[in-house]
């Protein structure tokens, strides 16, 4: 279990690190301003399935930290989320994060 947690955490950190490095690379347009490190946005039409999404997709969700992504992957490993009410009942992520995720996820 500990090895699995470490592996998931390293995977999430790797995805976040690669995204940050790619976004802060120097521009060839001559601009002296560094690129800002922002997360890719998710449109409401492209809902992410919390039961099947890889870590690289979960990281794109707003206000979701490495701890939140790890909590989701561990909770779904025990049993898949049935619906939104099941996700909320398990208290996988804080309330303010749940309100941001509600329209962006599916099960």
Short mmCIF file of C-alpha atoms in Angstrom, two decimals:
data_model
loop_
_atom_site.label_atom_id
_atom_site.label_comp_id
_atom_site.label_asym_id
_atom_site.label_seq_id
_atom_site.Cartn_x
_atom_site.Cartn_y
_atom_site.Cartn_z
CA UNK A 1 0.00 0.00 0.00
CA UNK A 2 2.83 2.39 0.88
CA UNK A 3 4.67 1.58 -2.33
CA UNK A 4 1.50 2.24 -4.33
CA UNK A 5 1.01 5.61 -2.59
CA UNK A 6 4.61 6.58 -3.29
CA UNK A 7 4.31 5.55 -6.95
CA UNK A 8 1.09 7.51 -7.44
CA UNK A 9 2.56 10.56 -5.73
CA UNK A 10 5.70 10.40 -7.87
CA UNK A 11 3.59 10.08 -11.00
CA UNK A 12 1.52 13.11 -10.08
CA UNK A 13 4.63 15.13 -9.23
CA UNK A 14 6.20 14.13 -12.53
CA UNK A 15 3.17 15.25 -14.52
CA UNK A 16 2.96 18.55 -12.64
CA UNK A 17 6.71 19.12 -12.97
CA UNK A 18 6.72 18.38 -16.69
CA UNK A 19 3.81 20.76 -17.22
CA UNK A 20 5.53 23.52 -15.25
CA UNK A 21 8.80 23.08 -17.14
CA UNK A 22 7.05 23.10 -20.50
CA UNK A 23 5.16 26.28 -19.67
CA UNK A 24 8.14 28.20 -18.33
CA UNK A 25 10.48 27.48 -21.24
CA UNK A 26 11.82 30.61 -22.99
CA UNK A 27 9.74 31.99 -25.80
CA UNK A 28 11.16 32.48 -29.27
CA UNK A 29 9.06 35.61 -29.85
CA UNK A 30 11.55 37.82 -28.04
CA UNK A 31 9.33 38.51 -25.06
CA UNK A 32 11.21 39.02 -21.80
CA UNK A 33 8.26 37.93 -19.67
CA UNK A 34 8.38 34.29 -18.52
CA UNK A 35 5.45 32.11 -19.39
CA UNK A 36 3.01 31.75 -16.52
CA UNK A 37 2.52 28.27 -15.10
CA UNK A 38 -1.21 27.61 -15.38
CA UNK A 39 -3.10 24.39 -15.50
CA UNK A 40 -4.79 23.39 -18.72
CA UNK A 41 -8.44 24.31 -18.52
CA UNK A 42 -11.25 21.80 -18.72
CA UNK A 43 -14.39 22.78 -20.56
CA UNK A 44 -17.73 21.71 -19.20
CA UNK A 45 -18.30 19.64 -22.36
CA UNK A 46 -15.19 17.53 -21.68
CA UNK A 47 -16.19 15.89 -18.42
CA UNK A 48 -13.60 13.68 -16.75
CA UNK A 49 -14.66 10.27 -15.46
CA UNK A 50 -13.29 10.01 -11.91
CA UNK A 51 -13.40 6.20 -12.07
CA UNK A 52 -11.28 5.81 -15.19
CA UNK A 53 -9.26 9.02 -15.68
CA UNK A 54 -5.47 8.70 -15.49
CA UNK A 55 -3.50 10.90 -13.10
CA UNK A 56 -2.54 13.20 -15.99
CA UNK A 57 -6.23 14.04 -16.52
CA UNK A 58 -7.06 14.42 -12.82
CA UNK A 59 -4.27 16.98 -12.43
CA UNK A 60 -6.09 19.25 -14.90
CA UNK A 61 -9.06 19.66 -12.55
CA UNK A 62 -9.19 23.03 -10.73
CA UNK A 63 -8.10 23.32 -7.09
CA UNK A 64 -7.08 19.67 -6.95
CA UNK A 65 -3.73 19.18 -5.21
CA UNK A 66 -1.42 16.19 -5.35
CA UNK A 67 -3.02 15.01 -2.13
CA UNK A 68 -6.49 15.29 -3.70
CA UNK A 69 -5.47 13.32 -6.79
CA UNK A 70 -3.90 10.65 -4.58
CA UNK A 71 -7.04 10.49 -2.43
CA UNK A 72 -9.24 10.03 -5.51
CA UNK A 73 -7.06 7.26 -6.95
CA UNK A 74 -6.93 5.42 -3.62
CA UNK A 75 -10.68 5.73 -3.04
CA UNK A 76 -11.55 4.46 -6.51
CA UNK A 77 -9.10 1.56 -6.09
CA UNK A 78 -11.15 0.37 -3.10
CA UNK A 79 -14.42 0.68 -5.04
CA UNK A 80 -15.57 2.79 -7.95
CA UNK A 81 -17.65 5.88 -7.30
CA UNK A 82 -21.33 5.20 -8.03
CA UNK A 83 -22.40 8.82 -8.52
CA UNK A 84 -21.87 12.35 -7.21
CA UNK A 85 -23.55 11.57 -3.88
CA UNK A 86 -21.23 8.61 -3.30
CA UNK A 87 -18.20 10.80 -4.09
CA UNK A 88 -19.37 13.46 -1.60
CA UNK A 89 -20.25 10.89 1.07
CA UNK A 90 -16.71 9.48 1.01
CA UNK A 91 -15.26 12.96 1.71
CA UNK A 92 -12.36 12.39 -0.65
CA UNK A 93 -11.65 16.10 -1.21
CA UNK A 94 -12.57 19.27 0.73
CA UNK A 95 -15.97 20.91 0.27
CA UNK A 96 -14.69 23.92 -1.71
CA UNK A 97 -12.97 21.58 -4.18
CA UNK A 98 -16.13 19.49 -4.58
CA UNK A 99 -18.12 22.58 -5.55
CA UNK A 100 -15.57 23.38 -8.27
CA UNK A 101 -15.55 19.78 -9.59
CA UNK A 102 -19.27 19.07 -9.70
CA UNK A 103 -19.86 20.27 -13.29
CA UNK A 104 -16.53 18.93 -14.59
CA UNK A 105 -16.70 15.27 -13.65
CA UNK A 106 -18.75 12.19 -14.39
CA UNK A 107 -18.81 8.64 -13.02
#
